[in-house]
Short mmCIF file of C-alpha atoms in Angstrom, two decimals:
data_model
loop_
_atom_site.label_atom_id
_atom_site.label_comp_id
_atom_site.label_asym_id
_atom_site.label_seq_id
_atom_site.Cartn_x
_atom_site.Cartn_y
_atom_site.Cartn_z
CA MET A 1 77.48 116.99 92.28
CA TRP A 2 79.80 114.05 92.97
CA MET A 3 81.48 115.89 95.84
CA LEU A 4 78.11 116.73 97.38
CA LEU A 5 76.80 113.17 97.03
CA ALA A 6 79.94 111.74 98.65
CA TRP A 7 79.80 114.22 101.53
CA LEU A 8 76.09 113.54 102.16
CA GLU A 9 76.74 109.80 102.16
CA ILE A 10 79.46 110.19 104.78
CA LYS A 11 77.15 112.34 106.91
CA GLN A 12 74.29 109.85 106.65
CA ARG A 13 76.54 106.91 107.46
CA TYR A 14 77.67 108.50 110.73
CA ASN A 15 74.48 110.37 111.53
CA ARG A 16 74.08 111.13 115.28
CA SER A 17 77.54 109.73 115.99
CA LYS A 18 79.69 111.98 118.17
CA ILE A 19 82.99 110.82 116.67
CA GLY A 20 81.77 110.04 113.14
CA PRO A 21 84.39 108.79 110.64
CA PHE A 22 87.04 108.99 113.35
CA TRP A 23 85.76 105.59 114.52
CA LEU A 24 87.58 104.25 111.47
CA THR A 25 90.68 106.17 112.53
CA ILE A 26 90.55 104.69 116.03
CA SER A 27 90.12 101.19 114.61
CA MET A 28 93.00 101.69 112.18
CA GLY A 29 95.20 103.15 114.92
CA VAL A 30 94.62 100.16 117.20
CA MET A 31 95.42 97.75 114.36
CA VAL A 32 98.61 99.62 113.44
CA ALA A 33 99.80 99.64 117.06
CA ALA A 34 99.00 95.95 117.60
CA LEU A 35 100.49 94.70 114.34
CA GLY A 36 103.50 97.00 114.74
CA VAL A 37 104.42 95.55 118.12
CA ILE A 38 103.68 91.91 117.22
CA TYR A 39 105.21 91.76 113.73
CA GLY A 40 108.07 94.03 114.74
CA ALA A 41 108.99 91.47 117.38
CA LEU A 42 108.49 88.53 115.01
CA PHE A 43 110.66 90.11 112.30
CA LYS A 44 113.12 91.36 114.96
CA MET A 45 112.98 94.88 113.57
CA ASN A 46 113.50 98.22 115.24
CA LEU A 47 110.10 99.73 115.98
CA ARG A 48 111.31 103.11 114.70
CA ASP A 49 111.90 101.60 111.27
CA TYR A 50 108.99 99.18 111.16
CA LEU A 51 106.04 101.11 112.59
CA PRO A 52 106.13 104.06 110.12
CA MET A 53 106.45 101.64 107.18
CA LEU A 54 103.54 99.56 108.50
CA ALA A 55 101.32 102.55 109.30
CA ILE A 56 101.67 104.09 105.84
CA GLY A 57 101.26 100.73 104.13
CA LEU A 58 98.09 99.80 106.01
CA VAL A 59 96.45 103.21 105.59
CA ILE A 60 97.17 103.37 101.85
CA TRP A 61 96.17 99.73 101.32
CA SER A 62 92.90 100.35 103.17
CA PHE A 63 92.20 103.26 100.83
CA ILE A 64 93.06 101.24 97.71
CA SER A 65 91.10 98.11 98.67
CA LEU A 66 88.01 100.00 99.89
CA THR A 67 87.95 102.16 96.77
CA ILE A 68 88.20 99.15 94.45
CA THR A 69 85.58 97.22 96.45
CA ASP A 70 83.20 100.18 96.45
CA GLY A 71 84.00 100.77 92.79
CA CYS A 72 82.69 97.29 91.97
CA ASN A 73 79.34 98.22 93.52
CA THR A 74 79.19 101.80 92.26
CA TYR A 75 76.37 101.36 89.74
CA ILE A 76 74.59 98.72 91.80
CA ALA A 77 74.43 101.09 94.79
CA SER A 78 73.26 103.96 92.54
CA THR A 79 70.33 102.06 91.00
CA ASN A 80 67.72 104.62 92.09
CA TYR A 81 69.55 107.49 90.43
CA LEU A 82 70.33 105.58 87.25
CA LYS A 83 66.73 104.50 86.68
CA GLN A 84 65.12 107.87 87.39
CA ILE A 85 67.35 110.61 86.01
CA ALA A 86 69.77 110.96 83.11
CA VAL A 87 73.15 111.96 84.53
CA PRO A 88 76.72 111.24 83.42
CA LYS A 89 77.74 107.84 84.77
CA SER A 90 81.19 109.18 85.67
CA ILE A 91 79.58 111.16 88.52
CA PHE A 92 79.14 107.97 90.52
CA ILE A 93 82.72 106.85 89.89
CA LEU A 94 84.06 110.17 91.15
CA GLN A 95 81.66 110.01 94.10
CA THR A 96 83.12 106.66 95.14
CA ILE A 97 86.70 107.90 94.92
CA TRP A 98 85.96 111.17 96.73
CA ARG A 99 84.08 109.37 99.54
CA ASN A 100 87.02 107.08 100.20
CA LEU A 101 89.41 110.01 99.90
CA ILE A 102 87.55 111.67 102.78
CA VAL A 103 87.99 108.50 104.84
CA LEU A 104 91.69 108.44 103.89
CA ALA A 105 92.04 112.00 105.16
CA HIS A 106 90.75 110.87 108.57
CA ASN A 107 93.03 107.82 108.69
CA PHE A 108 96.00 109.86 107.52
CA ALA A 109 96.09 111.46 110.96
CA ILE A 110 97.67 108.18 112.14
CA VAL A 111 100.46 108.49 109.56
CA ILE A 112 101.18 112.08 110.57
CA LEU A 113 101.31 111.18 114.27
CA VAL A 114 103.68 108.28 113.62
CA LEU A 115 105.99 110.33 111.38
CA LEU A 116 106.11 113.19 113.88
CA GLY A 117 106.48 110.81 116.82
CA PHE A 118 109.54 109.15 115.30
CA GLN A 119 110.84 112.45 113.90
CA ILE A 120 111.06 111.25 110.31
CA SER A 121 111.96 114.02 107.87
CA PHE A 122 110.01 113.91 104.63
CA TRP A 123 109.81 117.56 103.57
CA HIS A 124 112.42 117.16 100.84
CA THR A 125 110.33 114.40 99.18
CA LEU A 126 106.88 115.85 99.85
CA HIS A 127 106.47 116.87 96.20
CA LEU A 128 106.97 113.23 95.19
CA PHE A 129 104.20 112.23 97.59
CA VAL A 130 101.83 114.66 95.84
CA LEU A 131 102.79 113.24 92.44
CA GLY A 132 102.34 109.72 93.79
CA MET A 133 98.84 110.52 95.07
CA ILE A 134 97.86 111.93 91.69
CA LEU A 135 99.13 108.81 89.96
CA LEU A 136 97.37 106.58 92.49
CA LEU A 137 94.05 108.39 92.04
CA TRP A 138 94.44 108.19 88.28
CA ASN A 139 94.86 104.41 88.48
CA LEU A 140 91.97 104.02 90.89
CA TRP A 141 89.74 106.01 88.54
CA TRP A 142 90.19 103.64 85.60
CA ILE A 143 90.04 100.54 87.82
CA CYS A 144 86.71 101.69 89.28
CA THR A 145 85.39 102.64 85.83
CA VAL A 146 86.13 99.20 84.40
CA SER A 147 85.14 97.17 87.46
CA SER A 148 81.84 99.03 87.92
CA LEU A 149 80.75 98.09 84.40
CA ILE A 150 81.80 94.46 84.73
CA CYS A 151 80.21 94.05 88.16
CA ALA A 152 76.95 95.66 87.05
CA ARG A 153 76.69 93.00 84.36
CA PHE A 154 78.07 90.03 86.32
CA ARG A 155 77.01 90.15 89.99
CA ASP A 156 79.41 87.43 91.16
CA VAL A 157 82.47 89.48 90.24
CA PRO A 158 82.46 91.72 93.40
CA GLN A 159 82.91 88.65 95.60
CA ILE A 160 85.72 87.42 93.36
CA VAL A 161 87.43 90.83 93.60
CA ILE A 162 87.20 90.79 97.41
CA SER A 163 88.82 87.35 97.53
CA ILE A 164 91.60 88.41 95.14
CA LEU A 165 92.32 91.55 97.18
CA GLN A 166 92.70 89.43 100.32
CA VAL A 167 95.35 87.33 98.61
CA ILE A 168 97.12 90.39 97.18
CA PHE A 169 97.35 91.91 100.66
CA TYR A 170 99.57 89.07 101.87
CA VAL A 171 101.91 89.16 98.85
CA THR A 172 102.28 92.94 98.86
CA PRO A 173 105.04 94.50 101.02
CA ILE A 174 102.76 96.01 103.66
CA LEU A 175 103.50 93.88 106.70
CA PHE A 176 107.03 93.19 105.49
CA LYS A 177 109.80 94.94 103.59
CA LYS A 178 110.62 94.13 100.00
CA ASP A 179 114.12 92.89 100.81
CA MET A 180 112.66 90.27 103.17
CA LEU A 181 111.37 88.46 100.07
CA SER A 182 114.69 88.51 98.23
CA LYS A 183 114.34 84.82 97.37
CA TYR A 184 111.26 85.52 95.26
CA PRO A 185 111.67 89.11 94.00
CA TRP A 186 109.33 88.51 91.05
CA ILE A 187 106.37 88.41 93.45
CA ILE A 188 107.01 92.09 94.17
CA ASP A 189 108.21 93.11 90.72
CA PHE A 190 105.05 91.82 89.00
CA ASN A 191 102.70 93.10 91.69
CA PRO A 192 101.27 96.45 90.53
CA PHE A 193 99.90 97.21 94.00
CA ALA A 194 103.41 97.03 95.43
CA HIS A 195 104.48 99.81 93.07
CA LEU A 196 101.36 101.90 93.84
CA ILE A 197 102.05 101.73 97.56
CA GLU A 198 105.75 102.41 97.12
CA ILE A 199 105.25 105.72 95.26
CA ILE A 200 103.30 106.91 98.31
CA ARG A 201 105.23 105.32 101.14
CA SER A 202 108.80 106.05 100.07
CA PRO A 203 108.38 109.86 99.88
CA LEU A 204 106.70 109.92 103.31
CA LEU A 205 109.67 108.02 104.73
CA GLY A 206 112.05 110.55 103.18
CA GLU A 207 113.14 108.12 100.46
CA TYR A 208 112.95 108.21 96.68
CA PRO A 209 110.84 105.65 94.78
CA SER A 210 112.68 103.81 92.05
CA ILE A 211 112.27 104.62 88.37
CA GLU A 212 110.67 101.20 87.99
CA ASN A 213 107.94 102.18 90.47
CA TRP A 214 107.08 105.31 88.51
CA LEU A 215 107.19 103.60 85.11
CA VAL A 216 104.96 100.69 86.15
CA CYS A 217 102.34 103.03 87.65
CA LEU A 218 102.45 105.41 84.70
CA VAL A 219 102.20 102.70 82.05
CA MET A 220 99.40 101.04 83.98
CA ALA A 221 97.53 104.35 84.20
CA VAL A 222 97.84 105.11 80.47
CA LEU A 223 96.83 101.62 79.31
CA GLY A 224 94.05 101.45 81.88
CA THR A 225 92.68 104.81 80.79
CA VAL A 226 92.46 103.62 77.18
CA LEU A 227 90.58 100.52 78.33
CA ALA A 228 88.28 102.55 80.59
CA ILE A 229 87.41 105.06 77.84
CA PHE A 230 86.65 102.23 75.41
CA MET A 231 84.46 100.27 77.82
CA HIS A 232 82.68 103.33 79.22
CA GLY A 233 81.91 104.63 75.75
CA ARG A 234 80.60 101.29 74.54
CA TYR A 235 78.63 100.02 77.55
CA ARG A 236 77.54 103.02 79.65
CA ALA A 237 74.12 103.19 77.93
CA ARG A 238 73.38 99.63 79.04
CA VAL A 239 74.05 100.23 82.75
CA PRO A 240 70.44 101.24 83.67
CA PHE A 241 69.21 97.95 82.18
CA TRP A 242 71.86 95.89 84.00
CA VAL A 243 71.16 97.29 87.45
#
């Protein structure tokens, strides 16, 4: 049901459009090309090293930020369903993640083109990319579960989350490399989003994520899951009254 709802929503959003979701891909591709040339020149970096790092970082960050933002509004956007039929609330969480995963699949064409264009070998670390995606989706699931409950009860929270995500974007190694911030390494070390992006980006660049990256993401997933199960079990019956 959640897969069908997500697919229908994508179709309705781009109804009668010839290109459909690929408009997002075109927009992302233009942004990657523009930022790659400009920031590559500003940082005085080789485009072959900088552009793949930037492309993967922007595509994955777009997926993370959009999923969290949509997750905040999951129950609010599903008011009609929640007030008319009794269905498991987790359906709408999975719908949100699957919908953004479809968009990620379209944008991922940019990553593939960049990696092939610069002839970057990543086949020996492809299995780590798969593991990283599983861990990323696991973390996004509990974040959306918790945030959807909080935002259904407190309607100002989605705007707060959007503002926080904008700040996090600039302190996360997306436009820059981690070693460029060697003076303040704690900004990266204590940034969970930096670790989430690294377990995806490093394998695609043919590199191995650090043990610290894996441990932070795994611990965050386990603790977050406990919190999500507790909050979902205690407050899910109140959601129809909140929305």
